[in-house]
PDB file of C-alpha atoms in Angstrom:
ATOM      1  CA  ALA A   1      -4.697   9.908  20.026  1.00 68.00           C
ATOM      2  CA  SER A   2      -2.661   7.921  17.525  1.00 70.00           C
ATOM      3  CA  ASP A   3      -4.150   4.910  15.768  1.00 69.00           C
ATOM      4  CA  HIS A   4      -1.953   1.921  16.678  1.00 67.00           C
ATOM      5  CA  ASN A   5      -4.047  -0.614  14.789  1.00 72.00           C
ATOM      6  CA  PRO A   6      -1.558  -2.741  12.772  1.00 68.00           C
ATOM      7  CA  LEU A   7      -4.060  -2.933   9.906  1.00 84.00           C
ATOM      8  CA  VAL A   8      -4.519   0.822   9.446  1.00 81.00           C
ATOM      9  CA  THR A   9      -1.995   1.001   6.577  1.00 82.00           C
ATOM     10  CA  ALA A  10      -2.652  -2.508   5.224  1.00 92.00           C
ATOM     11  CA  VAL A  11      -6.438  -2.414   4.750  1.00 94.00           C
ATOM     12  CA  ARG A  12      -7.788   0.785   3.218  1.00 93.00           C
ATOM     13  CA  ARG A  13     -11.131   1.958   1.863  1.00 94.00           C
ATOM     14  CA  THR A  14      -9.529   4.271  -0.717  1.00 96.00           C
ATOM     15  CA  GLU A  15      -6.973   3.442  -3.390  1.00 97.00           C
ATOM     16  CA  PRO A  16      -3.389   3.941  -2.174  1.00 96.00           C
ATOM     17  CA  THR A  17      -1.516   6.836  -3.747  1.00 95.00           C
ATOM     18  CA  ASP A  18       1.959   5.409  -3.088  1.00 95.00           C
ATOM     19  CA  ILE A  19       1.973   2.720  -5.823  1.00 98.00           C
ATOM     20  CA  THR A  20       5.141   3.028  -7.935  1.00 97.00           C
ATOM     21  CA  ASN A  21       4.497   0.229 -10.488  1.00 98.00           C
ATOM     22  CA  ARG A  22       1.266  -0.756 -12.216  1.00 97.00           C
ATOM     23  CA  PRO A  23       0.536  -3.752 -14.453  1.00 97.00           C
ATOM     24  CA  ALA A  24       0.359  -3.284 -18.229  1.00 93.00           C
ATOM     25  CA  GLY A  25      -3.083  -4.938 -18.237  1.00 96.00           C
ATOM     26  CA  LYS A  26      -5.738  -5.996 -15.778  1.00 98.00           C
ATOM     27  CA  ILE A  27      -4.687  -8.885 -13.478  1.00 98.00           C
ATOM     28  CA  VAL A  28      -7.484 -10.633 -11.585  1.00 98.00           C
ATOM     29  CA  TYR A  29      -7.572 -13.884  -9.610  1.00 98.00           C
ATOM     30  CA  ASP A  30     -10.832 -15.883  -9.599  1.00 98.00           C
ATOM     31  CA  ASN A  31     -12.811 -12.678 -10.339  1.00 98.00           C
ATOM     32  CA  ARG A  32     -12.167 -11.827  -6.666  1.00 98.00           C
ATOM     33  CA  ILE A  33      -8.801 -10.092  -6.247  1.00 98.00           C
ATOM     34  CA  GLU A  34      -7.185  -7.599  -8.615  1.00 98.00           C
ATOM     35  CA  ILE A  35      -3.486  -6.729  -8.441  1.00 98.00           C
ATOM     36  CA  ILE A  36      -3.371  -2.974  -8.951  1.00 98.00           C
ATOM     37  CA  GLY A  37       0.359  -2.454  -8.434  1.00 98.00           C
ATOM     38  CA  TRP A  38       3.547  -3.092  -6.481  1.00 98.00           C
ATOM     39  CA  ASN A  39       6.549  -1.405  -4.943  1.00 98.00           C
ATOM     40  CA  MET A  40       9.893  -3.182  -5.053  1.00 98.00           C
ATOM     41  CA  PRO A  41      13.430  -2.516  -6.245  1.00 97.00           C
ATOM     42  CA  ALA A  42      14.367  -3.263  -9.866  1.00 96.00           C
ATOM     43  CA  VAL A  43      17.833  -4.533  -8.861  1.00 97.00           C
ATOM     44  CA  VAL A  44      18.837  -6.549  -5.776  1.00 97.00           C
ATOM     45  CA  SER A  45      22.125  -8.044  -4.617  1.00 96.00           C
ATOM     46  CA  ARG A  46      22.543 -11.777  -4.134  1.00 95.00           C
ATOM     47  CA  GLY A  47      21.967 -12.759  -0.525  1.00 94.00           C
ATOM     48  CA  SER A  48      20.363  -9.424   0.404  1.00 96.00           C
ATOM     49  CA  SER A  49      16.916  -8.816   1.861  1.00 97.00           C
ATOM     50  CA  PHE A  50      14.510  -6.535   0.065  1.00 98.00           C
ATOM     51  CA  LYS A  51      11.049  -5.182   0.798  1.00 98.00           C
ATOM     52  CA  VAL A  52       8.056  -5.744  -1.481  1.00 98.00           C
ATOM     53  CA  THR A  53       4.543  -4.309  -1.272  1.00 98.00           C
ATOM     54  CA  LEU A  54       1.795  -5.819  -3.408  1.00 98.00           C
ATOM     55  CA  PHE A  55      -1.412  -3.799  -3.744  1.00 98.00           C
ATOM     56  CA  TYR A  56      -4.777  -5.465  -4.298  1.00 98.00           C
ATOM     57  CA  LYS A  57      -8.388  -4.435  -4.753  1.00 98.00           C
ATOM     58  CA  VAL A  58     -11.029  -6.838  -3.408  1.00 98.00           C
ATOM     59  CA  LEU A  59     -13.737  -7.404  -6.035  1.00 98.00           C
ATOM     60  CA  GLN A  60     -15.765 -10.229  -4.477  1.00 98.00           C
ATOM     61  CA  PRO A  61     -15.813 -12.147  -1.167  1.00 98.00           C
ATOM     62  CA  ILE A  62     -12.966 -14.659  -0.863  1.00 98.00           C
ATOM     63  CA  PRO A  63     -13.907 -18.093   0.442  1.00 95.00           C
ATOM     64  CA  GLY A  64     -11.070 -19.387   2.577  1.00 93.00           C
ATOM     65  CA  ALA A  65      -7.679 -18.205   3.730  1.00 96.00           C
ATOM     66  CA  TYR A  66      -5.184 -18.017   0.867  1.00 98.00           C
ATOM     67  CA  LYS A  67      -1.465 -17.382   1.086  1.00 98.00           C
ATOM     68  CA  VAL A  68       0.511 -15.285  -1.388  1.00 98.00           C
ATOM     69  CA  PHE A  69       3.165 -16.918  -3.497  1.00 97.00           C
ATOM     70  CA  PHE A  70       6.029 -14.789  -4.754  1.00 98.00           C
ATOM     71  CA  HIS A  71       8.370 -16.782  -7.014  1.00 98.00           C
ATOM     72  CA  VAL A  72      11.578 -15.371  -8.468  1.00 98.00           C
ATOM     73  CA  ASP A  73      12.691 -17.762 -11.235  1.00 98.00           C
ATOM     74  CA  GLY A  74      15.746 -17.772 -13.470  1.00 96.00           C
ATOM     75  CA  SER A  75      18.626 -20.002 -14.608  1.00 90.00           C
ATOM     76  CA  GLY A  76      16.652 -23.050 -13.462  1.00 94.00           C
ATOM     77  CA  LEU A  77      16.657 -21.725  -9.873  1.00 96.00           C
ATOM     78  CA  ARG A  78      14.042 -20.153  -7.615  1.00 97.00           C
ATOM     79  CA  PHE A  79      13.934 -18.086  -4.480  1.00 97.00           C
ATOM     80  CA  ASN A  80      10.616 -17.059  -3.044  1.00 96.00           C
ATOM     81  CA  GLY A  81       8.722 -14.896  -0.627  1.00 97.00           C
ATOM     82  CA  ASP A  82       5.660 -17.084  -0.068  1.00 97.00           C
ATOM     83  CA  HIS A  83       3.723 -15.837   2.958  1.00 97.00           C
ATOM     84  CA  PRO A  84       0.343 -15.317   4.604  1.00 97.00           C
ATOM     85  CA  PRO A  85      -0.771 -11.814   3.563  1.00 97.00           C
ATOM     86  CA  ILE A  86      -0.495  -8.863   5.947  1.00 96.00           C
ATOM     87  CA  ASN A  87       1.874 -10.779   8.257  1.00 94.00           C
ATOM     88  CA  ASP A  88      -0.924 -13.273   8.984  1.00 95.00           C
ATOM     89  CA  ARG A  89      -2.930 -10.510  10.722  1.00 94.00           C
ATOM     90  CA  CYS A  90      -5.969 -10.552   8.423  1.00 95.00           C
ATOM     91  CA  ALA A  91      -6.807 -13.658   6.385  1.00 96.00           C
ATOM     92  CA  THR A  92      -8.145 -13.226   2.853  1.00 98.00           C
ATOM     93  CA  SER A  93     -11.490 -14.632   4.042  1.00 97.00           C
ATOM     94  CA  TYR A  94     -11.933 -11.414   6.092  1.00 96.00           C
ATOM     95  CA  TRP A  95     -11.157  -9.026   3.243  1.00 97.00           C
ATOM     96  CA  LYS A  96     -14.224  -6.985   2.282  1.00 97.00           C
ATOM     97  CA  VAL A  97     -15.436  -6.054  -1.198  1.00 98.00           C
ATOM     98  CA  GLY A  98     -14.099  -2.598  -2.046  1.00 98.00           C
ATOM     99  CA  ASP A  99     -11.086  -2.862   0.283  1.00 97.00           C
ATOM    100  CA  TYR A 100      -7.617  -2.007  -0.958  1.00 98.00           C
ATOM    101  CA  ILE A 101      -4.941  -4.221   0.548  1.00 98.00           C
ATOM    102  CA  ALA A 102      -1.274  -3.237   0.901  1.00 98.00           C
ATOM    103  CA  ASP A 103       0.684  -6.406   1.673  1.00 98.00           C
ATOM    104  CA  THR A 104       4.290  -5.627   2.646  1.00 97.00           C
ATOM    105  CA  PHE A 105       6.824  -8.401   3.183  1.00 97.00           C
ATOM    106  CA  THR A 106      10.562  -9.091   2.995  1.00 98.00           C
ATOM    107  CA  VAL A 107      12.258 -11.457   0.551  1.00 98.00           C
ATOM    108  CA  GLU A 108      15.728 -12.982   0.841  1.00 96.00           C
ATOM    109  CA  ALA A 109      17.411 -12.790  -2.584  1.00 96.00           C
ATOM    110  CA  GLY A 110      19.165 -15.882  -3.930  1.00 92.00           C
ATOM    111  CA  GLY A 111      22.621 -16.525  -2.493  1.00 90.00           C
ATOM    112  CA  ALA A 112      26.033 -17.111  -4.047  1.00 88.00           C
ATOM    113  CA  THR A 113      24.826 -20.107  -6.098  1.00 91.00           C
ATOM    114  CA  PHE A 114      22.464 -17.832  -8.064  1.00 96.00           C
ATOM    115  CA  PRO A 115      24.110 -16.288 -11.122  1.00 96.00           C
ATOM    116  CA  SER A 116      23.680 -12.586 -11.793  1.00 95.00           C
ATOM    117  CA  GLY A 117      21.056 -11.774 -14.400  1.00 96.00           C
ATOM    118  CA  LEU A 118      17.372 -11.231 -14.997  1.00 97.00           C
ATOM    119  CA  TYR A 119      14.792 -13.260 -13.082  1.00 98.00           C
ATOM    120  CA  ASP A 120      11.022 -13.465 -13.620  1.00 98.00           C
ATOM    121  CA  VAL A 121       8.849 -12.430 -10.664  1.00 98.00           C
ATOM    122  CA  TRP A 122       5.634 -14.493 -10.520  1.00 98.00           C
ATOM    123  CA  VAL A 123       2.776 -13.915  -8.073  1.00 98.00           C
ATOM    124  CA  GLY A 124      -0.537 -15.432  -7.101  1.00 98.00           C
ATOM    125  CA  PHE A 125      -2.489 -17.044  -4.294  1.00 98.00           C
ATOM    126  CA  PHE A 126      -2.515 -20.616  -3.002  1.00 98.00           C
ATOM    127  CA  THR A 127      -4.115 -22.742  -0.345  1.00 96.00           C
ATOM    128  CA  GLY A 128      -2.942 -25.998   1.203  1.00 91.00           C
ATOM    129  CA  SER A 129       0.618 -27.228   1.472  1.00 83.00           C
ATOM    130  CA  ASN A 130       3.010 -29.349  -0.547  1.00 82.00           C
ATOM    131  CA  PRO A 131       2.112 -31.729  -2.165  1.00 85.00           C
ATOM    132  CA  ASN A 132      -1.605 -30.849  -1.765  1.00 88.00           C
ATOM    133  CA  TRP A 133      -1.676 -27.158  -2.647  1.00 91.00           C
ATOM    134  CA  ARG A 134      -3.974 -25.393  -5.093  1.00 95.00           C
ATOM    135  CA  ASN A 135      -3.439 -22.035  -6.781  1.00 97.00           C
ATOM    136  CA  MET A 136      -6.293 -19.569  -7.111  1.00 98.00           C
ATOM    137  CA  PRO A 137      -7.171 -19.447 -10.825  1.00 98.00           C
ATOM    138  CA  VAL A 138      -6.200 -16.444 -12.914  1.00 98.00           C
ATOM    139  CA  SER A 139      -9.395 -15.081 -14.454  1.00 98.00           C
ATOM    140  CA  ASN A 140      -7.862 -12.105 -16.271  1.00 97.00           C
ATOM    141  CA  ALA A 141      -4.277 -11.226 -17.223  1.00 98.00           C
ATOM    142  CA  PRO A 142      -2.354 -10.320 -20.361  1.00 96.00           C
ATOM    143  CA  ALA A 143      -1.684 -13.561 -22.257  1.00 95.00           C
ATOM    144  CA  ASP A 144       2.088 -13.002 -22.349  1.00 95.00           C
ATOM    145  CA  SER A 145       2.308 -12.579 -18.569  1.00 96.00           C
ATOM    146  CA  ARG A 146       0.556 -15.722 -17.332  1.00 96.00           C
ATOM    147  CA  ASP A 147       1.460 -19.395 -17.269  1.00 96.00           C
ATOM    148  CA  ASN A 148      -0.490 -22.649 -17.040  1.00 95.00           C
ATOM    149  CA  ALA A 149       0.057 -22.855 -13.241  1.00 95.00           C
ATOM    150  CA  ASP A 150      -2.122 -19.789 -12.481  1.00 97.00           C
ATOM    151  CA  ARG A 151       0.880 -17.544 -11.948  1.00 97.00           C
ATOM    152  CA  VAL A 152       1.232 -14.013 -13.326  1.00 98.00           C
ATOM    153  CA  ARG A 153       4.615 -12.459 -14.144  1.00 98.00           C
ATOM    154  CA  LEU A 154       4.870  -8.907 -12.828  1.00 97.00           C
ATOM    155  CA  LEU A 155       8.363  -7.976 -13.962  1.00 96.00           C
ATOM    156  CA  LYS A 156      11.963  -8.970 -14.523  1.00 97.00           C
ATOM    157  CA  LEU A 157      14.151  -8.460 -11.472  1.00 97.00           C
ATOM    158  CA  LYS A 158      17.882  -7.977 -11.910  1.00 97.00           C
ATOM    159  CA  LEU A 159      19.991 -10.004  -9.492  1.00 97.00           C
ATOM    160  CA  ASP A 160      23.432  -8.433  -9.082  1.00 93.00           C
TER     161      ASP A 160
END
């Protein structure tokens, strides 16, 4: 019989082998969640949709249900892919220590008002909603890839 569980590819007990990009240094949020890699295109067209997979390792229990923020910033503009992880099928509070999480989602690239060029991709976790949201603190990341809002820059994305 086939396994039709929607979480079978999203929550794994062994490290995924299909990670195409890895961080230059260790990236950890609140000593609980480590980003171990991501899959996404290096170049996207304005107005297009593109798929992203962020890969995490769970280091400690996570109190509460956090959402993922995915900010693409450049030229004073932002488009984002903020979302509940795993299509809202398994809250972070249910993630188990030792699990590997593959969170796949779709992002709509900036439209015609966004100039072509390089954009910074920032990621992290948050809880609450505007104006009362709170980002999960970054406990470990290379100094040149983090900001004072508990965001970590993964890469520069080219918008065509």
